[in-house]
PDB file of C-alpha atoms and ligand atoms in Angstrom:
ATOM      1  CA  MET J1470     -30.129 -20.960 -41.778  1.00 43.00           C
ATOM      2  CA  PRO J1471     -26.674 -20.451 -40.420  1.00 46.00           C
ATOM      3  CA  ASP J1472     -26.933 -16.574 -40.281  1.00 55.00           C
ATOM      4  CA  THR J1473     -30.191 -16.610 -38.399  1.00 54.00           C
ATOM      5  CA  HIS J1474     -28.673 -19.323 -35.956  1.00 52.00           C
ATOM      6  CA  ARG J1475     -25.520 -17.063 -35.612  1.00 55.00           C
ATOM      7  CA  ILE J1476     -27.660 -13.892 -34.766  1.00 57.00           C
ATOM      8  CA  LEU J1477     -30.028 -15.778 -32.155  1.00 55.00           C
ATOM      9  CA  SER J1478     -26.931 -17.111 -30.407  1.00 50.00           C
ATOM     10  CA  LEU J1479     -25.408 -13.454 -30.253  1.00 58.00           C
ATOM     11  CA  ILE J1480     -28.749 -12.307 -28.834  1.00 59.00           C
ATOM     12  CA  ASP J1481     -28.449 -15.061 -26.155  1.00 52.00           C
ATOM     13  CA  GLU J1482     -25.067 -14.027 -25.432  1.00 56.00           C
ATOM     14  CA  PHE J1483     -26.003 -10.499 -24.973  1.00 59.00           C
ATOM     15  CA  HIS J1484     -28.819 -11.233 -22.875  1.00 53.00           C
ATOM     16  CA  ASP J1485     -26.537 -13.418 -20.643  1.00 51.00           C
ATOM     17  CA  THR J1486     -24.074 -10.518 -20.380  1.00 53.00           C
ATOM     18  CA  LEU J1487     -26.717  -7.877 -19.481  1.00 54.00           C
ATOM     19  CA  THR J1488     -28.253 -10.274 -17.000  1.00 48.00           C
ATOM     20  CA  TRP J1489     -24.736 -10.944 -15.226  1.00 47.00           C
ATOM     21  CA  MET J1490     -24.020  -7.089 -15.424  1.00 51.00           C
ATOM     22  CA  LYS J1491     -27.629  -6.320 -13.705  1.00 50.00           C
ATOM     23  CA  ALA J1492     -27.091  -9.018 -10.978  1.00 45.00           C
ATOM     24  CA  LYS J1493     -23.638  -7.303 -10.235  1.00 44.00           C
ATOM     25  CA  GLY J1494     -25.423  -3.923  -9.520  1.00 47.00           C
ATOM     26  CA  CYS J1495     -24.332  -2.422 -12.879  1.00 47.00           C
ATOM     27  CA  ARG J1496     -26.307   0.747 -13.766  1.00 45.00           C
ATOM     28  CA  GLY J1497     -24.979   1.359 -17.314  1.00 49.00           C
ATOM     29  CA  PHE J1498     -22.397   0.183 -19.846  1.00 47.00           C
ATOM     30  CA  ASP J1499     -19.528   2.285 -21.506  1.00 48.00           C
ATOM     31  CA  GLY J1500     -17.513  -0.867 -22.510  1.00 48.00           C
ATOM     32  CA  ARG J1501     -14.552   0.382 -20.622  1.00 52.00           C
ATOM     33  CA  LEU J1502     -12.302  -1.453 -18.191  1.00 60.00           C
ATOM     34  CA  PRO J1503     -12.742  -0.803 -14.552  1.00 54.00           C
ATOM     35  CA  CYS J1504      -9.820   1.550 -13.617  1.00 57.00           C
ATOM     36  CA  ASP J1505      -9.482   5.257 -13.404  1.00 47.00           C
ATOM     37  CA  ALA J1506      -6.332   7.233 -13.404  1.00 45.00           C
ATOM     38  CA  GLY J1507      -7.906  10.505 -12.860  1.00 41.00           C
ATOM     39  CA  ALA J1508      -8.120  10.880 -16.579  1.00 38.00           C
ATOM     40  CA  PRO J1509     -10.175  13.946 -17.644  1.00 34.00           C
ATOM     41  CA  GLY J1510     -13.978  13.229 -17.179  1.00 34.00           C
ATOM     42  CA  ALA J1511     -13.559  10.124 -15.473  1.00 36.00           C
ATOM     43  CA  ALA J1512     -14.933  11.481 -12.167  1.00 33.00           C
ATOM     44  CA  ASP J1513     -17.893  12.987 -14.060  1.00 31.00           C
ATOM     45  CA  GLU J1514     -18.819   9.744 -15.504  1.00 30.00           C
ATOM     46  CA  LYS J1515     -18.632   7.945 -12.246  1.00 31.00           C
ATOM     47  CA  ALA J1516     -20.974  10.446 -10.884  1.00 27.00           C
ATOM     48  CA  GLU J1517     -23.395   9.802 -13.640  1.00 25.00           C
ATOM     49  CA  GLY J1518     -23.209   6.154 -13.026  1.00 23.00           C
ATOM     50  CA  LEU J1519     -21.840   5.023 -16.190  1.00 23.00           C
ATOM     51  CA  SER J1520     -19.182   2.979 -14.835  1.00 31.00           C
ATOM     52  CA  CYS J1521     -19.616  -0.781 -15.615  1.00 31.00           C
ATOM     53  CA  THR J1522     -17.804  -1.779 -12.309  1.00 38.00           C
ATOM     54  CA  PRO J1523     -20.122  -2.836  -9.415  1.00 36.00           C
ATOM     55  CA  SER J1524     -19.680  -1.012  -6.158  1.00 37.00           C
ATOM     56  CA  PRO J1525     -19.324  -3.191  -3.061  1.00 38.00           C
ATOM     57  CA  ASP J1526     -22.666  -1.835  -1.894  1.00 37.00           C
ATOM     58  CA  SER J1527     -24.629  -2.831  -4.974  1.00 37.00           C
ATOM     59  CA  LEU J1528     -23.184  -6.463  -4.462  1.00 38.00           C
ATOM     60  CA  SER J1529     -24.655  -6.704  -0.927  1.00 41.00           C
ATOM     61  CA  SER J1530     -27.762  -4.792  -0.731  1.00 42.00           C
ATOM     62  CA  ALA J1531     -29.803  -5.985  -3.598  1.00 44.00           C
ATOM     63  CA  SER J1532     -33.419  -6.774  -2.759  1.00 50.00           C
ATOM     64  CA  PRO J1533     -34.062 -10.488  -1.828  1.00 51.00           C
ATOM     65  CA  SER J1534     -36.875 -10.656  -4.181  1.00 60.00           C
ATOM     66  CA  VAL J1535     -34.777 -10.100  -7.219  1.00 67.00           C
ATOM     67  CA  HIS J1536     -33.605 -13.142  -9.001  1.00 71.00           C
ATOM     68  CA  HIS J1537     -29.860 -13.558  -8.910  1.00 73.00           C
ATOM     69  CA  GLU J1538     -27.452 -15.308 -11.066  1.00 75.00           C
ATOM     70  CA  PRO J1539     -24.940 -17.600  -9.541  1.00 84.00           C
ATOM     71  CA  PRO J1540     -21.874 -15.953  -8.604  1.00 91.00           C
ATOM     72  CA  ASP J1541     -19.419 -15.389 -11.297  1.00 95.00           C
ATOM     73  CA  SER J1542     -16.167 -17.600 -11.514  1.00 97.00           C
ATOM     74  CA  LEU J1543     -13.240 -18.107 -13.491  1.00 98.00           C
ATOM     75  CA  ASP J1544     -14.789 -21.394 -14.905  1.00 97.00           C
ATOM     76  CA  SER J1545     -17.974 -19.613 -16.142  1.00 97.00           C
ATOM     77  CA  ILE J1546     -16.016 -16.900 -17.752  1.00 98.00           C
ATOM     78  CA  GLN J1547     -13.799 -19.445 -19.512  1.00 97.00           C
ATOM     79  CA  ASN J1548     -17.104 -21.240 -20.452  1.00 97.00           C
ATOM     80  CA  ASP J1549     -18.389 -17.886 -21.962  1.00 97.00           C
ATOM     81  CA  ILE J1550     -15.354 -17.213 -23.741  1.00 97.00           C
ATOM     82  CA  GLU J1551     -15.067 -20.587 -25.357  1.00 96.00           C
ATOM     83  CA  ASN J1552     -15.038 -20.498 -29.200  1.00 96.00           C
ATOM     84  CA  CYS J1553     -15.638 -16.615 -28.943  1.00 97.00           C
ATOM     85  CA  GLN J1554     -16.458 -15.223 -32.213  1.00 97.00           C
ATOM     86  CA  ARG J1555     -17.124 -11.545 -30.829  1.00 97.00           C
ATOM     87  CA  CYS J1556     -14.323  -9.887 -32.861  1.00 97.00           C
ATOM     88  CA  LYS J1557     -12.330 -10.619 -36.236  1.00 97.00           C
ATOM     89  CA  LEU J1558      -9.326 -12.021 -34.079  1.00 98.00           C
ATOM     90  CA  ALA J1559     -11.254 -15.125 -34.032  1.00 98.00           C
ATOM     91  CA  LYS J1560     -10.654 -15.852 -37.566  1.00 98.00           C
ATOM     92  CA  THR J1561      -6.809 -15.666 -37.439  1.00 98.00           C
ATOM     93  CA  ARG J1562      -6.238 -17.086 -33.665  1.00 98.00           C
ATOM     94  CA  THR J1563      -4.953 -20.717 -32.948  1.00 98.00           C
ATOM     95  CA  ASN J1564      -5.960 -20.654 -29.281  1.00 98.00           C
ATOM     96  CA  ILE J1565      -7.946 -18.239 -26.859  1.00 98.00           C
ATOM     97  CA  VAL J1566      -5.491 -17.371 -24.114  1.00 98.00           C
ATOM     98  CA  PHE J1567      -7.647 -16.847 -21.175  1.00 98.00           C
ATOM     99  CA  GLY J1568      -4.939 -16.540 -18.560  1.00 98.00           C
ATOM    100  CA  GLU J1569      -3.856 -18.676 -15.770  1.00 98.00           C
ATOM    101  CA  GLY J1570      -2.643 -18.611 -12.026  1.00 98.00           C
ATOM    102  CA  ALA J1571      -4.292 -18.669  -8.545  1.00 98.00           C
ATOM    103  CA  PRO J1572      -8.102 -18.015  -8.647  1.00 98.00           C
ATOM    104  CA  SER J1573      -7.666 -15.659  -5.735  1.00 98.00           C
ATOM    105  CA  ALA J1574      -4.226 -14.103  -6.527  1.00 98.00           C
ATOM    106  CA  ARG J1575      -3.294 -11.059  -4.473  1.00 98.00           C
ATOM    107  CA  LEU J1576      -1.363  -9.949  -7.554  1.00 98.00           C
ATOM    108  CA  MET J1577      -2.341 -10.054 -11.359  1.00 98.00           C
ATOM    109  CA  PHE J1578      -0.018  -9.237 -14.090  1.00 98.00           C
ATOM    110  CA  ILE J1579      -1.857  -7.936 -16.969  1.00 98.00           C
ATOM    111  CA  GLY J1580      -0.215  -7.771 -20.563  1.00 98.00           C
ATOM    112  CA  GLU J1581      -1.298  -6.725 -23.886  1.00 97.00           C
ATOM    113  CA  ALA J1582      -2.327  -9.557 -26.030  1.00 98.00           C
ATOM    114  CA  PRO J1583      -0.808 -13.060 -26.814  1.00 98.00           C
ATOM    115  CA  GLY J1584       1.979 -13.371 -29.092  1.00 98.00           C
ATOM    116  CA  PHE J1585       3.115 -16.269 -31.347  1.00 98.00           C
ATOM    117  CA  ASP J1586       4.046 -18.722 -28.695  1.00 98.00           C
ATOM    118  CA  GLU J1587       0.964 -17.801 -26.509  1.00 98.00           C
ATOM    119  CA  ASP J1588      -1.195 -18.337 -29.331  1.00 98.00           C
ATOM    120  CA  LYS J1589       0.186 -21.689 -30.196  1.00 98.00           C
ATOM    121  CA  GLN J1590       0.156 -22.960 -26.661  1.00 98.00           C
ATOM    122  CA  GLY J1591      -2.955 -21.160 -25.308  1.00 98.00           C
ATOM    123  CA  LYS J1592      -1.075 -19.947 -22.297  1.00 98.00           C
ATOM    124  CA  PRO J1593       0.016 -16.354 -21.509  1.00 98.00           C
ATOM    125  CA  PHE J1594       3.732 -15.162 -21.292  1.00 98.00           C
ATOM    126  CA  VAL J1595       5.223 -18.448 -22.469  1.00 98.00           C
ATOM    127  CA  GLY J1596       7.677 -16.733 -24.942  1.00 97.00           C
ATOM    128  CA  ARG J1597      10.943 -15.009 -24.555  1.00 97.00           C
ATOM    129  CA  ALA J1598       8.942 -12.103 -22.817  1.00 98.00           C
ATOM    130  CA  GLY J1599       7.023 -14.651 -20.694  1.00 98.00           C
ATOM    131  CA  GLN J1600      10.455 -16.217 -19.613  1.00 98.00           C
ATOM    132  CA  LEU J1601      11.629 -12.614 -18.365  1.00 98.00           C
ATOM    133  CA  LEU J1602       8.233 -12.218 -16.687  1.00 98.00           C
ATOM    134  CA  THR J1603       8.776 -15.490 -14.901  1.00 98.00           C
ATOM    135  CA  LYS J1604      12.096 -14.266 -13.686  1.00 98.00           C
ATOM    136  CA  ILE J1605      10.672 -11.171 -12.317  1.00 98.00           C
ATOM    137  CA  ILE J1606       8.017 -12.964 -10.425  1.00 98.00           C
ATOM    138  CA  GLN J1607      10.627 -15.204  -9.100  1.00 98.00           C
ATOM    139  CA  ALA J1608      12.739 -12.550  -8.043  1.00 98.00           C
ATOM    140  CA  MET J1609       9.661 -11.463  -5.959  1.00 98.00           C
ATOM    141  CA  GLY J1610       9.916 -14.686  -4.089  1.00 98.00           C
ATOM    142  CA  LEU J1611       6.706 -15.712  -5.816  1.00 98.00           C
ATOM    143  CA  THR J1612       5.860 -18.530  -8.632  1.00 98.00           C
ATOM    144  CA  ARG J1613       3.596 -18.152 -11.501  1.00 98.00           C
ATOM    145  CA  GLU J1614       1.034 -20.127  -9.748  1.00 98.00           C
ATOM    146  CA  GLN J1615       0.877 -17.797  -6.872  1.00 98.00           C
ATOM    147  CA  VAL J1616      -0.221 -15.074  -9.045  1.00 98.00           C
ATOM    148  CA  PHE J1617      -2.622 -14.653 -11.965  1.00 98.00           C
ATOM    149  CA  ILE J1618      -1.115 -13.808 -15.518  1.00 98.00           C
ATOM    150  CA  GLY J1619      -3.448 -12.608 -18.005  1.00 98.00           C
ATOM    151  CA  ASN J1620      -3.984 -10.058 -20.890  1.00 98.00           C
ATOM    152  CA  VAL J1621      -6.384  -7.277 -22.010  1.00 97.00           C
ATOM    153  CA  ILE J1622      -6.908  -9.096 -25.342  1.00 98.00           C
ATOM    154  CA  LYS J1623      -7.388 -12.852 -25.249  1.00 98.00           C
ATOM    155  CA  CYS J1624      -6.504 -13.582 -28.912  1.00 98.00           C
ATOM    156  CA  ARG J1625      -3.402 -12.870 -30.985  1.00 98.00           C
ATOM    157  CA  PRO J1626      -3.543  -9.866 -33.259  1.00 98.00           C
ATOM    158  CA  PRO J1627      -2.142 -11.045 -36.571  1.00 97.00           C
ATOM    159  CA  GLY J1628       1.652 -10.141 -36.856  1.00 96.00           C
ATOM    160  CA  ASN J1629       1.473  -8.803 -33.141  1.00 95.00           C
ATOM    161  CA  ARG J1630       0.028  -5.610 -34.318  1.00 96.00           C
ATOM    162  CA  ASN J1631      -1.725  -3.219 -31.755  1.00 94.00           C
ATOM    163  CA  PRO J1632      -5.144  -4.388 -30.859  1.00 95.00           C
ATOM    164  CA  GLU J1633      -7.855  -2.446 -32.426  1.00 96.00           C
ATOM    165  CA  PRO J1634     -10.703  -0.388 -30.741  1.00 93.00           C
ATOM    166  CA  ASP J1635     -13.460  -2.869 -31.737  1.00 95.00           C
ATOM    167  CA  GLU J1636     -11.480  -5.883 -30.399  1.00 96.00           C
ATOM    168  CA  ILE J1637     -10.803  -4.003 -26.918  1.00 94.00           C
ATOM    169  CA  LEU J1638     -14.375  -3.348 -26.749  1.00 94.00           C
ATOM    170  CA  ALA J1639     -15.292  -6.928 -27.438  1.00 96.00           C
ATOM    171  CA  CYS J1640     -12.858  -8.434 -24.906  1.00 96.00           C
ATOM    172  CA  ALA J1641     -12.945  -5.910 -22.129  1.00 92.00           C
ATOM    173  CA  PRO J1642     -15.810  -7.557 -20.188  1.00 95.00           C
ATOM    174  CA  PHE J1643     -13.909 -10.616 -19.866  1.00 97.00           C
ATOM    175  CA  LEU J1644     -10.904  -8.975 -18.114  1.00 97.00           C
ATOM    176  CA  ASN J1645     -13.411  -6.890 -16.224  1.00 96.00           C
ATOM    177  CA  ARG J1646     -15.003 -10.116 -15.011  1.00 97.00           C
ATOM    178  CA  GLN J1647     -11.519 -11.708 -14.312  1.00 98.00           C
ATOM    179  CA  ILE J1648     -10.647  -8.730 -12.134  1.00 98.00           C
ATOM    180  CA  THR J1649     -14.102  -8.821 -10.193  1.00 97.00           C
ATOM    181  CA  VAL J1650     -13.834 -12.525  -9.527  1.00 98.00           C
ATOM    182  CA  ILE J1651     -10.233 -12.740  -8.557  1.00 98.00           C
ATOM    183  CA  GLN J1652     -10.399  -9.400  -6.341  1.00 98.00           C
ATOM    184  CA  PRO J1653      -6.537  -9.042  -6.401  1.00 98.00           C
ATOM    185  CA  GLU J1654      -5.113  -6.540  -4.055  1.00 98.00           C
ATOM    186  CA  PHE J1655      -2.404  -5.340  -6.604  1.00 98.00           C
ATOM    187  CA  ILE J1656      -2.289  -5.170 -10.376  1.00 98.00           C
ATOM    188  CA  CYS J1657       1.042  -4.763 -12.385  1.00 98.00           C
ATOM    189  CA  ALA J1658       0.095  -3.543 -15.680  1.00 98.00           C
ATOM    190  CA  LEU J1659       2.866  -4.511 -18.301  1.00 98.00           C
ATOM    191  CA  GLY J1660       3.516  -1.961 -20.843  1.00 98.00           C
ATOM    192  CA  THR J1661       1.799   1.015 -22.474  1.00 96.00           C
ATOM    193  CA  PHE J1662      -1.202  -0.644 -23.839  1.00 96.00           C
ATOM    194  CA  ALA J1663      -2.318  -2.613 -20.543  1.00 97.00           C
ATOM    195  CA  ALA J1664      -1.462   0.547 -18.443  1.00 97.00           C
ATOM    196  CA  GLN J1665      -3.198   3.104 -20.870  1.00 96.00           C
ATOM    197  CA  THR J1666      -6.187   0.780 -21.335  1.00 95.00           C
ATOM    198  CA  LEU J1667      -6.613  -0.040 -17.545  1.00 96.00           C
ATOM    199  CA  LEU J1668      -6.329   3.498 -16.577  1.00 96.00           C
ATOM    200  CA  HIS J1669      -8.298   5.191 -19.255  1.00 95.00           C
ATOM    201  CA  THR J1670      -5.475   7.385 -20.258  1.00 96.00           C
ATOM    202  CA  THR J1671      -2.858   8.381 -22.881  1.00 97.00           C
ATOM    203  CA  ILE J1672      -0.242   9.255 -20.498  1.00 97.00           C
ATOM    204  CA  PRO J1673       3.079   7.489 -21.760  1.00 97.00           C
ATOM    205  CA  ILE J1674       4.123   4.592 -19.654  1.00 98.00           C
ATOM    206  CA  SER J1675       7.238   6.188 -18.820  1.00 98.00           C
ATOM    207  CA  LYS J1676       5.211   8.817 -16.930  1.00 98.00           C
ATOM    208  CA  LEU J1677       2.792   6.372 -15.342  1.00 98.00           C
ATOM    209  CA  ARG J1678       5.301   3.976 -14.118  1.00 98.00           C
ATOM    210  CA  GLY J1679       7.171   4.320 -10.714  1.00 98.00           C
ATOM    211  CA  ARG J1680       4.052   4.736  -8.579  1.00 98.00           C
ATOM    212  CA  PHE J1681       0.782   3.273  -7.792  1.00 98.00           C
ATOM    213  CA  HIS J1682      -2.536   4.282  -9.373  1.00 98.00           C
ATOM    214  CA  ASP J1683      -5.956   3.726  -7.914  1.00 97.00           C
ATOM    215  CA  CYS J1684      -8.075   1.164  -9.743  1.00 94.00           C
ATOM    216  CA  ASN J1685     -11.320   0.956  -8.000  1.00 92.00           C
ATOM    217  CA  GLY J1686      -9.434   0.068  -4.755  1.00 95.00           C
ATOM    218  CA  ILE J1687      -6.826  -2.080  -6.364  1.00 98.00           C
ATOM    219  CA  GLN J1688      -3.444  -0.704  -6.338  1.00 98.00           C
ATOM    220  CA  LEU J1689      -2.099  -0.561  -9.846  1.00 98.00           C
ATOM    221  CA  MET J1690       1.589  -0.364 -10.792  1.00 98.00           C
ATOM    222  CA  PRO J1691       2.444   0.242 -14.321  1.00 98.00           C
ATOM    223  CA  THR J1692       5.755  -0.849 -15.497  1.00 98.00           C
ATOM    224  CA  PHE J1693       7.654  -1.500 -18.829  1.00 98.00           C
ATOM    225  CA  HIS J1694       6.586  -4.625 -20.739  1.00 98.00           C
ATOM    226  CA  PRO J1695       9.237  -7.538 -20.690  1.00 98.00           C
ATOM    227  CA  SER J1696       9.266  -7.421 -24.422  1.00 98.00           C
ATOM    228  CA  TYR J1697      10.524  -3.756 -24.413  1.00 98.00           C
ATOM    229  CA  LEU J1698      12.997  -5.034 -21.819  1.00 98.00           C
ATOM    230  CA  LEU J1699      14.421  -7.345 -24.290  1.00 98.00           C
ATOM    231  CA  ARG J1700      14.980  -4.752 -26.658  1.00 98.00           C
ATOM    232  CA  SER J1701      16.109  -2.118 -24.083  1.00 98.00           C
ATOM    233  CA  PRO J1702      17.914  -4.016 -21.223  1.00 98.00           C
ATOM    234  CA  GLU J1703      18.996  -0.897 -19.720  1.00 98.00           C
ATOM    235  CA  LYS J1704      15.243  -0.223 -18.586  1.00 98.00           C
ATOM    236  CA  LYS J1705      15.553  -3.397 -16.373  1.00 98.00           C
ATOM    237  CA  ARG J1706      16.613  -1.084 -13.526  1.00 98.00           C
ATOM    238  CA  ASP J1707      13.451   1.139 -13.719  1.00 98.00           C
ATOM    239  CA  VAL J1708      11.293  -2.223 -13.709  1.00 98.00           C
ATOM    240  CA  TRP J1709      13.211  -3.441 -10.639  1.00 98.00           C
ATOM    241  CA  GLU J1710      12.453  -0.227  -9.018  1.00 98.00           C
ATOM    242  CA  ASP J1711       8.559  -0.633  -9.666  1.00 98.00           C
ATOM    243  CA  ILE J1712       8.715  -4.253  -8.545  1.00 98.00           C
ATOM    244  CA  LYS J1713      10.379  -3.193  -5.331  1.00 98.00           C
ATOM    245  CA  LEU J1714       7.682  -0.805  -4.850  1.00 98.00           C
ATOM    246  CA  LEU J1715       5.092  -3.697  -5.548  1.00 98.00           C
ATOM    247  CA  MET J1716       7.156  -6.234  -2.808  1.00 98.00           C
ATOM    248  CA  ASN J1717       7.221  -3.367  -0.216  1.00 98.00           C
ATOM    249  CA  ALA J1718       3.414  -2.909  -0.617  1.00 98.00           C
ATOM    250  CA  MET J1719       2.833  -6.522  -0.571  1.00 98.00           C
ATOM    251  CA  GLU J1720       5.113  -6.972   2.494  1.00 98.00           C
ATOM    252  CA  LEU J1721       7.115  -9.695   0.569  1.00 97.00           C
TER     253      LEU J1721
HETATM  254  N1  URA R1955       3.104 -10.108 -24.654  1.00 76.16           N
HETATM  255  C1  URA R1955       1.900 -10.055 -23.958  1.00 76.16           C
HETATM  256  O1  URA R1955       1.302  -8.820 -23.723  1.00 76.16           O
HETATM  257  N2  URA R1955       1.144 -11.023 -23.468  1.00 76.16           N
HETATM  258  C2  URA R1955       1.639 -12.300 -23.654  1.00 76.16           C
HETATM  259  O2  URA R1955       0.820 -13.089 -23.185  1.00 76.16           O
HETATM  260  C3  URA R1955       2.649 -12.449 -24.240  1.00 76.16           C
HETATM  261  C4  URA R1955       3.330 -11.550 -24.795  1.00 76.16           C
END
């Protein structure tokens, strides 16, 4: 029966995810992304061990008698997301947009969700906004291949609407794992959605940008989304200020 088959496969996926989280030292799960901008309650939650992000200690001091999964990798994440049916976006997407770039990039750019062009090509930031992002990366003296470019949500929301909470919840573990595997020193969060989701805050992007935020040891710089720059080119100056701070910190 197809329904029974689907339920069994979901149970398998859930079991795999829990096994992976346990191997990484995870003590609980609240379905949230790993960073914390000092949002109200964030410190309390950490103290109660609700964060899903492993601490470095938990990765190195596990008992040798415990069975360990092989270390996670971008390939295994990509494998796990293949043909993903975890949320309703599966029905309308053309391609899953996993993200691309250097597997050990020092810098990750994280946007919101694929748009029309990205959905068609299965690659992140390849439309008009993507071309602008490429120019920003080149202005830093880097190439797209030297950084990692991804999104919070891996499938296009129909009509480019905002991602919904159940979609964020379903997709968050993949971005979590990408960040854990890549271990970037820096994240540039592109736009309101990425910045607010990664930092667990509702503070507007205009107030978040212009300074680094701690993201579990990763320096996160929020800035305006390239799509917004296409509509409001006068904001390019602000983005350039943010990018210069990044370049300075990266010693580029
Ligand atoms: N906007 C995004 O946030 N991500 C993309 O990949 C493309 C446009």
